[in-house]
GROMACS .gro file of C-alpha atoms in nm:
model
  391
    1PRO     CA    1   0.234 -12.911   2.220
    2THR     CA    2   0.064 -12.805   2.535
    3ARG     CA    3  -0.293 -12.680   2.553
    4ALA     CA    4  -0.186 -12.313   2.596
    5THR     CA    5   0.036 -12.347   2.293
    6ARG     CA    6  -0.244 -12.487   2.092
    7ARG     CA    7  -0.482 -12.200   2.208
    8ARG     CA    8  -0.230 -11.926   2.113
    9GLY     CA    9  -0.189 -12.079   1.769
   10ALA     CA   10  -0.556 -12.099   1.711
   11GLU     CA   11  -0.594 -11.718   1.826
   12ALA     CA   12  -0.309 -11.621   1.583
   13GLN     CA   13  -0.482 -11.795   1.294
   14THR     CA   14  -0.794 -11.616   1.390
   15ARG     CA   15  -0.636 -11.277   1.404
   16ALA     CA   16  -0.447 -11.316   1.080
   17PRO     CA   17  -0.754 -11.296   0.854
   18ALA     CA   18  -0.877 -11.000   1.057
   19ARG     CA   19  -0.563 -10.805   1.000
   20VAL     CA   20  -0.584 -10.873   0.631
   21SER     CA   21  -0.952 -10.762   0.631
   22ALA     CA   22  -0.852 -10.445   0.815
   23ARG     CA   23  -0.569 -10.366   0.568
   24ALA     CA   24  -0.804 -10.429   0.276
   25ALA     CA   25  -1.067 -10.189   0.425
   26ASN     CA   26  -0.812  -9.922   0.495
   27ALA     CA   27  -0.689  -9.945   0.130
   28MET     CA   28  -1.043  -9.950  -0.011
   29PHE     CA   29  -1.183  -9.647   0.197
   30GLY     CA   30  -0.857  -9.450   0.286
   31LEU     CA   31  -0.908  -9.523   0.654
   32GLY     CA   32  -0.542  -9.606   0.692
   33GLN     CA   33  -0.468  -9.248   0.615
   34LEU     CA   34  -0.673  -9.105   0.903
   35ARG     CA   35  -0.473  -8.898   1.146
   36SER     CA   36  -0.520  -8.653   1.425
   37PRO     CA   37  -0.744  -8.367   1.340
   38THR     CA   38  -0.469  -8.136   1.460
   39TRP     CA   39  -0.317  -8.192   1.114
   40HIS     CA   40  -0.568  -7.963   0.939
   41VAL     CA   41  -0.758  -8.228   0.736
   42PRO     CA   42  -0.752  -8.579   0.880
   43ILE     CA   43  -0.811  -8.755   0.543
   44PRO     CA   44  -0.515  -8.673   0.310
   45PHE     CA   45  -0.671  -8.800  -0.015
   46LEU     CA   46  -0.919  -8.505   0.000
   47THR     CA   47  -0.627  -8.258  -0.012
   48GLY     CA   48  -0.428  -8.400  -0.293
   49GLU     CA   49  -0.131  -8.411  -0.053
   50ASP     CA   50  -0.070  -8.763  -0.137
   51ARG     CA   51  -0.003  -8.703  -0.501
   52PRO     CA   52   0.343  -8.759  -0.645
   53ASP     CA   53   0.402  -8.388  -0.694
   54ALA     CA   54   0.295  -8.277  -0.342
   55ALA     CA   55   0.650  -8.231  -0.232
   56LEU     CA   56   0.613  -7.905  -0.059
   57TRP     CA   57   0.343  -8.045   0.181
   58ARG     CA   58   0.551  -8.350   0.260
   59GLU     CA   59   0.833  -8.114   0.358
   60HIS     CA   60   0.603  -7.915   0.573
   61LEU     CA   61   0.498  -8.232   0.751
   62ALA     CA   62   0.850  -8.346   0.804
   63ASN     CA   63   0.938  -8.015   0.951
   64ARG     CA   64   0.652  -8.032   1.179
   65HIS     CA   65   0.772  -8.359   1.314
   66ARG     CA   66   1.129  -8.209   1.326
   67MET     CA   67   1.000  -7.926   1.535
   68GLY     CA   68   0.838  -8.176   1.787
   69ARG     CA   69   1.183  -8.351   1.817
   70GLU     CA   70   1.361  -8.023   1.876
   71LEU     CA   71   1.111  -7.917   2.150
   72ARG     CA   72   1.161  -8.258   2.324
   73ALA     CA   73   1.528  -8.232   2.300
   74ARG     CA   74   1.498  -7.900   2.493
   75GLY     CA   75   1.284  -8.070   2.749
   76VAL     CA   76   0.977  -7.887   2.645
   77ARG     CA   77   0.637  -8.050   2.597
   78ASP     CA   78   0.450  -7.938   2.285
   79VAL     CA   79   0.141  -7.793   2.467
   80PRO     CA   80   0.055  -7.429   2.508
   81TRP     CA   81   0.080  -7.447   2.893
   82SER     CA   82   0.439  -7.587   2.909
   83SER     CA   83   0.516  -7.241   3.070
   84PHE     CA   84   0.322  -6.936   3.174
   85ASP     CA   85   0.486  -6.706   2.917
   86ARG     CA   86   0.421  -6.964   2.652
   87ALA     CA   87   0.052  -6.998   2.745
   88LEU     CA   88   0.028  -6.617   2.748
   89GLY     CA   89   0.190  -6.583   2.416
   90VAL     CA   90  -0.033  -6.856   2.257
   91ALA     CA   91  -0.334  -6.685   2.404
   92MET     CA   92  -0.232  -6.351   2.265
   93THR     CA   93  -0.177  -6.503   1.916
   94CYS     CA   94  -0.504  -6.698   1.915
   95PHE     CA   95  -0.694  -6.383   2.018
   96THR     CA   96  -0.533  -6.171   1.745
   97PHE     CA   97  -0.558  -6.426   1.465
   98GLY     CA   98  -0.909  -6.528   1.587
   99LEU     CA   99  -1.025  -6.170   1.553
  100TRP     CA  100  -0.847  -6.151   1.223
  101ILE     CA  101  -1.073  -6.424   1.086
  102VAL     CA  102  -1.412  -6.337   1.249
  103SER     CA  103  -1.417  -5.956   1.289
  104GLY     CA  104  -1.536  -5.887   0.933
  105ALA     CA  105  -1.804  -6.165   0.923
  106GLY     CA  106  -1.905  -6.071   1.267
  107THR     CA  107  -1.953  -5.695   1.174
  108ILE     CA  108  -2.161  -5.799   0.873
  109ALA     CA  109  -2.365  -6.043   1.082
  110MET     CA  110  -2.442  -5.785   1.350
  111PHE     CA  111  -2.563  -5.541   1.086
  112ALA     CA  112  -2.774  -5.801   0.899
  113LEU     CA  113  -2.913  -5.997   1.192
  114GLY     CA  114  -2.905  -5.757   1.483
  115GLY     CA  115  -3.176  -5.534   1.609
  116ALA     CA  116  -3.187  -5.152   1.593
  117TRP     CA  117  -2.986  -5.107   1.912
  118THR     CA  118  -2.718  -5.343   1.801
  119ARG     CA  119  -2.677  -5.168   1.461
  120ALA     CA  120  -2.681  -4.829   1.659
  121ILE     CA  121  -2.409  -4.939   1.891
  122VAL     CA  122  -2.192  -5.073   1.606
  123ALA     CA  123  -2.238  -4.742   1.403
  124ALA     CA  124  -2.167  -4.533   1.709
  125TYR     CA  125  -1.839  -4.736   1.775
  126ALA     CA  126  -1.728  -4.694   1.415
  127ILE     CA  127  -1.796  -4.320   1.405
  128ALA     CA  128  -1.631  -4.262   1.740
  129SER     CA  129  -1.317  -4.455   1.641
  130LEU     CA  130  -1.274  -4.227   1.328
  131PHE     CA  131  -1.207  -3.939   1.564
  132SER     CA  132  -1.016  -4.113   1.837
  133ALA     CA  133  -0.810  -4.396   1.675
  134ARG     CA  134  -0.598  -4.611   1.914
  135ARG     CA  135  -0.245  -4.501   1.935
  136PHE     CA  136   0.063  -4.724   1.933
  137SER     CA  137   0.181  -4.831   2.277
  138GLN     CA  138   0.550  -4.907   2.308
  139ARG     CA  139   0.478  -5.062   2.645
  140VAL     CA  140   0.227  -5.315   2.520
  141TYR     CA  141   0.451  -5.387   2.209
  142ASP     CA  142   0.761  -5.447   2.425
  143TYR     CA  143   0.561  -5.678   2.656
  144CYS     CA  144   0.425  -5.895   2.356
  145ALA     CA  145   0.783  -5.892   2.193
  146ALA     CA  146   0.921  -6.032   2.529
  147LEU     CA  147   0.679  -6.329   2.509
  148GLU     CA  148   0.900  -6.469   2.210
  149VAL     CA  149   0.605  -6.660   2.070
  150GLY     CA  150   0.784  -6.783   1.768
  151GLU     CA  151   1.079  -6.924   1.947
  152ARG     CA  152   0.887  -7.068   2.247
  153ASN     CA  153   0.675  -7.280   1.997
  154GLY     CA  154   0.955  -7.420   1.790
  155TRP     CA  155   0.988  -7.167   1.517
  156GLY     CA  156   1.317  -7.020   1.387
  157LEU     CA  157   1.482  -6.700   1.267
  158ILE     CA  158   1.782  -6.680   1.036
  159VAL     CA  159   1.941  -6.341   0.972
  160LYS     CA  160   2.174  -6.342   0.660
  161GLY     CA  161   2.225  -5.971   0.611
  162ASP     CA  162   2.373  -5.681   0.823
  163VAL     CA  163   2.060  -5.473   0.886
  164ASP     CA  164   2.099  -5.169   1.096
  165CYS     CA  165   1.768  -5.007   1.174
  166ALA     CA  166   1.946  -4.774   1.430
  167ARG     CA  167   2.109  -4.601   1.150
  168GLU     CA  168   1.822  -4.553   0.913
  169ALA     CA  169   1.463  -4.675   0.856
  170HIS     CA  170   1.416  -4.987   0.658
  171ILE     CA  171   1.128  -5.143   0.448
  172PHE     CA  172   1.104  -5.521   0.533
  173CYS     CA  173   0.923  -5.696   0.253
  174SER     CA  174   0.772  -6.023   0.379
  175HIS     CA  175   0.687  -6.332   0.170
  176PRO     CA  176   0.463  -6.525   0.144
  177HIS     CA  177   0.144  -6.379   0.283
  178GLY     CA  178  -0.010  -6.702   0.406
  179LEU     CA  179  -0.319  -6.596   0.595
  180PHE     CA  180  -0.183  -6.431   0.911
  181CYS     CA  181   0.173  -6.320   0.806
  182ALA     CA  182   0.253  -6.517   1.119
  183GLY     CA  183   0.626  -6.594   1.055
  184VAL     CA  184   0.741  -6.229   1.008
  185SER     CA  185   0.505  -6.106   1.292
  186LEU     CA  186   0.617  -6.355   1.554
  187ASN     CA  187   0.971  -6.432   1.454
  188LEU     CA  188   1.077  -6.073   1.381
  189ILE     CA  189   0.812  -5.782   1.447
  190LEU     CA  190   0.700  -5.902   1.779
  191SER     CA  191   1.016  -6.068   1.902
  192ARG     CA  192   1.282  -5.904   2.111
  193ARG     CA  193   1.542  -6.142   1.972
  194GLY     CA  194   1.433  -6.049   1.616
  195LEU     CA  195   1.429  -5.676   1.679
  196ASP     CA  196   1.766  -5.695   1.842
  197ALA     CA  197   1.909  -5.888   1.540
  198VAL     CA  198   1.829  -5.586   1.313
  199ARG     CA  199   1.882  -5.318   1.584
  200ALA     CA  200   1.528  -5.201   1.577
  201ARG     CA  201   1.307  -5.083   1.869
  202SER     CA  202   0.987  -5.154   1.674
  203ILE     CA  203   0.876  -5.236   1.330
  204ARG     CA  204   0.522  -5.121   1.191
  205LEU     CA  205   0.340  -5.382   0.986
  206PHE     CA  206   0.100  -5.256   0.730
  207VAL     CA  207  -0.209  -5.457   0.693
  208HIS     CA  208  -0.526  -5.454   0.487
  209SER     CA  209  -0.713  -5.125   0.564
  210LEU     CA  210  -1.036  -5.297   0.671
  211LEU     CA  211  -0.836  -5.472   0.954
  212ALA     CA  212  -0.659  -5.160   1.081
  213SER     CA  213  -0.942  -4.898   1.017
  214VAL     CA  214  -1.283  -5.050   1.005
  215PHE     CA  215  -1.352  -5.386   1.173
  216PRO     CA  216  -1.428  -5.336   1.538
  217VAL     CA  217  -1.208  -5.447   1.823
  218VAL     CA  218  -0.934  -5.609   1.594
  219LYS     CA  219  -0.847  -5.252   1.456
  220ASP     CA  220  -0.811  -5.120   1.801
  221TRP     CA  221  -0.581  -5.414   1.914
  222LEU     CA  222  -0.368  -5.395   1.589
  223ARG     CA  223  -0.327  -5.015   1.618
  224THR     CA  224  -0.209  -5.069   1.978
  225LEU     CA  225   0.060  -5.305   1.838
  226GLY     CA  226   0.161  -5.049   1.571
  227PHE     CA  227  -0.009  -5.212   1.277
  228GLN     CA  228  -0.136  -4.960   1.025
  229PRO     CA  229  -0.339  -4.949   0.710
  230CYS     CA  230  -0.158  -5.047   0.403
  231THR     CA  231  -0.198  -4.729   0.198
  232ALA     CA  232   0.079  -4.524   0.030
  233ALA     CA  233  -0.001  -4.226   0.246
  234HIS     CA  234   0.040  -4.420   0.577
  235MET     CA  235   0.361  -4.587   0.472
  236ARG     CA  236   0.517  -4.267   0.341
  237ARG     CA  237   0.425  -4.089   0.664
  238ALA     CA  238   0.582  -4.357   0.875
  239LEU     CA  239   0.907  -4.380   0.678
  240ASP     CA  240   0.942  -3.998   0.682
  241ALA     CA  241   0.924  -4.014   1.059
  242GLY     CA  242   1.202  -4.258   1.065
  243LEU     CA  243   0.998  -4.555   1.142
  244ASN     CA  244   1.075  -4.907   1.017
  245ALA     CA  245   0.802  -5.047   0.796
  246ALA     CA  246   0.709  -5.404   0.713
  247ILE     CA  247   0.492  -5.474   0.409
  248VAL     CA  248   0.364  -5.790   0.231
  249PRO     CA  249   0.393  -5.707  -0.134
  250GLY     CA  250   0.193  -6.007  -0.258
  251GLY     CA  251  -0.105  -5.887  -0.051
  252VAL     CA  252  -0.450  -6.053  -0.082
  253LYS     CA  253  -0.374  -6.187  -0.431
  254GLU     CA  254  -0.086  -6.401  -0.272
  255VAL     CA  255  -0.324  -6.554  -0.018
  256VAL     CA  256  -0.505  -6.753  -0.270
  257TRP     CA  257  -0.186  -6.923  -0.375
  258SER     CA  258  -0.120  -7.039  -0.021
  259GLY     CA  259  -0.204  -7.401   0.038
  260ARG     CA  260  -0.072  -7.530  -0.301
  261VAL     CA  261   0.097  -7.867  -0.205
  262ASP     CA  262   0.340  -7.885  -0.488
  263ARG     CA  263   0.553  -7.567  -0.496
  264GLU     CA  264   0.581  -7.213  -0.356
  265ARG     CA  265   0.426  -6.944  -0.563
  266LEU     CA  266   0.482  -6.568  -0.478
  267TYR     CA  267   0.279  -6.304  -0.626
  268LEU     CA  268   0.538  -6.055  -0.726
  269LYS     CA  269   0.581  -6.026  -1.098
  270ASN     CA  270   0.351  -5.729  -1.139
  271VAL     CA  271   0.386  -5.561  -0.796
  272PHE     CA  272   0.587  -5.250  -0.824
  273GLY     CA  273   0.452  -5.008  -0.561
  274PHE     CA  274   0.696  -5.103  -0.284
  275CYS     CA  275   0.985  -5.042  -0.510
  276LYS     CA  276   0.847  -4.694  -0.599
  277LEU     CA  277   0.792  -4.611  -0.220
  278ALA     CA  278   1.155  -4.713  -0.150
  279LEU     CA  279   1.288  -4.483  -0.426
  280GLN     CA  280   1.070  -4.197  -0.300
  281THR     CA  281   1.184  -4.239   0.063
  282GLY     CA  282   1.541  -4.363   0.022
  283ALA     CA  283   1.471  -4.660   0.247
  284PRO     CA  284   1.657  -4.973   0.182
  285LEU     CA  285   1.443  -5.285   0.094
  286VAL     CA  286   1.509  -5.590   0.305
  287PRO     CA  287   1.379  -5.925   0.166
  288VAL     CA  288   1.219  -6.146   0.421
  289TYR     CA  289   1.092  -6.503   0.355
  290THR     CA  290   0.921  -6.751   0.583
  291PHE     CA  291   0.945  -7.118   0.511
  292GLY     CA  292   0.624  -7.302   0.606
  293GLU     CA  293   0.407  -6.999   0.611
  294SER     CA  294   0.194  -7.076   0.307
  295LEU     CA  295   0.092  -7.426   0.446
  296SER     CA  296   0.060  -7.324   0.799
  297ILE     CA  297  -0.314  -7.321   0.780
  298GLY     CA  298  -0.350  -7.635   0.575
  299PRO     CA  299  -0.370  -7.738   0.214
  300ASP     CA  300  -0.628  -7.574  -0.008
  301TRP     CA  301  -0.811  -7.877  -0.132
  302LEU     CA  302  -1.120  -7.709  -0.281
  303PRO     CA  303  -1.180  -7.758  -0.650
  304PHE     CA  304  -1.204  -7.496  -0.924
  305PHE     CA  305  -0.871  -7.328  -0.819
  306GLU     CA  306  -0.825  -7.124  -1.139
  307SER     CA  307  -1.181  -6.990  -1.123
  308ARG     CA  308  -1.136  -6.899  -0.755
  309ARG     CA  309  -0.807  -6.737  -0.837
  310ARG     CA  310  -0.958  -6.503  -1.097
  311LEU     CA  311  -1.252  -6.424  -0.878
  312SER     CA  312  -1.007  -6.351  -0.594
  313TYR     CA  313  -0.804  -6.115  -0.810
  314LEU     CA  314  -1.124  -5.939  -0.917
  315LEU     CA  315  -1.270  -5.896  -0.573
  316ASP     CA  316  -0.934  -5.843  -0.392
  317ALA     CA  317  -1.057  -6.092  -0.140
  318PRO     CA  318  -0.914  -6.459  -0.106
  319ILE     CA  319  -1.141  -6.739  -0.183
  320ARG     CA  320  -0.977  -7.047  -0.042
  321TYR     CA  321  -1.016  -7.331   0.205
  322LEU     CA  322  -0.939  -7.221   0.562
  323SER     CA  323  -0.853  -7.505   0.811
  324LEU     CA  324  -1.022  -7.461   1.140
  325THR     CA  325  -0.811  -7.741   1.298
  326GLN     CA  326  -0.472  -7.583   1.329
  327ARG     CA  327  -0.215  -7.639   1.596
  328TRP     CA  328  -0.382  -7.778   1.923
  329LEU     CA  329  -0.729  -7.713   1.742
  330LEU     CA  330  -0.661  -7.343   1.793
  331PRO     CA  331  -0.622  -7.062   1.546
  332PHE     CA  332  -0.248  -7.094   1.583
  333PRO     CA  333  -0.039  -7.175   1.267
  334ASN     CA  334   0.057  -7.547   1.250
  335GLY     CA  335   0.407  -7.622   1.127
  336ARG     CA  336   0.775  -7.509   1.179
  337LEU     CA  337   0.790  -7.162   1.046
  338VAL     CA  338   1.143  -7.037   0.977
  339THR     CA  339   1.187  -6.671   0.889
  340VAL     CA  340   1.500  -6.562   0.699
  341VAL     CA  341   1.615  -6.200   0.673
  342GLY     CA  342   1.832  -6.109   0.375
  343ALA     CA  343   2.082  -5.816   0.321
  344PRO     CA  344   1.927  -5.481   0.260
  345LEU     CA  345   1.911  -5.344  -0.096
  346ALA     CA  346   2.037  -4.971  -0.109
  347VAL     CA  347   1.825  -4.762  -0.337
  348GLY     CA  348   2.037  -4.448  -0.334
  349GLU     CA  349   1.920  -4.090  -0.283
  350ARG     CA  350   1.547  -4.004  -0.255
  351THR     CA  351   1.383  -3.971  -0.590
  352GLU     CA  352   1.036  -3.804  -0.554
  353ASN     CA  353   0.916  -3.888  -0.904
  354PRO     CA  354   1.092  -4.213  -1.016
  355THR     CA  355   1.075  -4.323  -1.380
  356ARG     CA  356   0.928  -4.657  -1.474
  357ARG     CA  357   1.276  -4.772  -1.570
  358GLN     CA  358   1.417  -4.687  -1.226
  359VAL     CA  359   1.125  -4.877  -1.061
  360GLY     CA  360   1.152  -5.169  -1.300
  361GLU     CA  361   1.534  -5.202  -1.237
  362LEU     CA  362   1.490  -5.198  -0.859
  363HIS     CA  363   1.213  -5.451  -0.896
  364ALA     CA  364   1.432  -5.690  -1.097
  365ARG     CA  365   1.712  -5.654  -0.842
  366TYR     CA  366   1.481  -5.727  -0.557
  367CYS     CA  367   1.326  -6.035  -0.715
  368ALA     CA  368   1.669  -6.173  -0.786
  369ALA     CA  369   1.782  -6.111  -0.428
  370LEU     CA  370   1.463  -6.266  -0.284
  371LEU     CA  371   1.504  -6.585  -0.489
  372GLU     CA  372   1.873  -6.599  -0.396
  373LEU     CA  373   1.789  -6.562  -0.031
  374ILE     CA  374   1.543  -6.859  -0.060
  375GLU     CA  375   1.768  -7.087  -0.246
  376SER     CA  376   2.070  -7.022  -0.022
  377THR     CA  377   1.874  -7.092   0.293
  378LYS     CA  378   1.630  -7.366   0.208
  379GLU     CA  379   1.849  -7.646   0.321
  380GLU     CA  380   1.933  -7.479   0.663
  381ALA     CA  381   1.563  -7.412   0.702
  382GLY     CA  382   1.462  -7.778   0.632
  383TYR     CA  383   1.308  -7.713   0.287
  384GLY     CA  384   1.589  -7.846   0.074
  385SER     CA  385   1.367  -7.957  -0.228
  386GLN     CA  386   1.137  -7.658  -0.238
  387VAL     CA  387   1.081  -7.506  -0.578
  388THR     CA  388   0.986  -7.132  -0.573
  389GLU     CA  389   0.809  -6.959  -0.855
  390LEU     CA  390   0.720  -6.590  -0.910
  391VAL     CA  391   0.363  -6.538  -1.050
   0.00000   0.00000   0.00000
């Protein structure tokens, strides 16, 4: 053999032990599992996502890769600035969800750490906003809906039922809550394509009262988009005025279940208020489910889940891990979120004082319709092995 051949052979023999050593180190310390921080948590063994039963998370990851392939097939780079409208939509979303996260903590911090002038300004702002709450702006709403944030970023919408909001007001019941209710917001409520599919000009999303009534800045922005406090009085007033409503029945208690890597759990067994509201107003109930929502801010890998769940139920505030490394390291949900809209459930004539039996019967019908919607669309949505449980 030539001198060059002998040299290459010697180099190969030197590299082989190095490769073996690298594999051994990776296996020992989990370094082989390291991945980009844009995947929520770069070390999977911390999250439990590499457990044999972490089927839901693996499907979420597979759909994230599928979304990337679909964007490339359309000739679109998966970056926020691939077009001006996409960049604007991502900026609007990050602004909204960023405020969603920091507004409460920021308000408390300003009162606790700020000086007298800072506290006076915040208090004056809060008092003034009580008497001059921001009004819904159809113009701003239409502009945001035209950005089509969900579609431009690889998400999807599947409409299975004939929903005609032009004929009567409907109650859209969205599951799961996740953290931001991103799927129903960006695939349906703030989407011209989604609104046209259900023949609606607008849909009012009812959110936590602190977000829509108390926390500075975020409440004014949400009110401009038509979001309202999730109280029976506000919802009744909107439906009586012929406005379409969107609610998240699971509420805060469902947030703590988000991030489970094995199966989907929806907090619905003991939630009856939305059924009572439908009977009182005569508005049909429309089941809405978003695949990928519950894991779009990453797995909840913190320990003591059962203790945190009980405390969350008691305080009506979620205590869970929140990934700060979402899509593009921005507060933008990571994953392929596919929202499915089912057929409306008619409730009959208005019943001002429905009985427990009437409410219970409608609740049972709704739960069955929701589970059927999920099971019948999960293959199409890319979550064929998902197991869904009502808690």
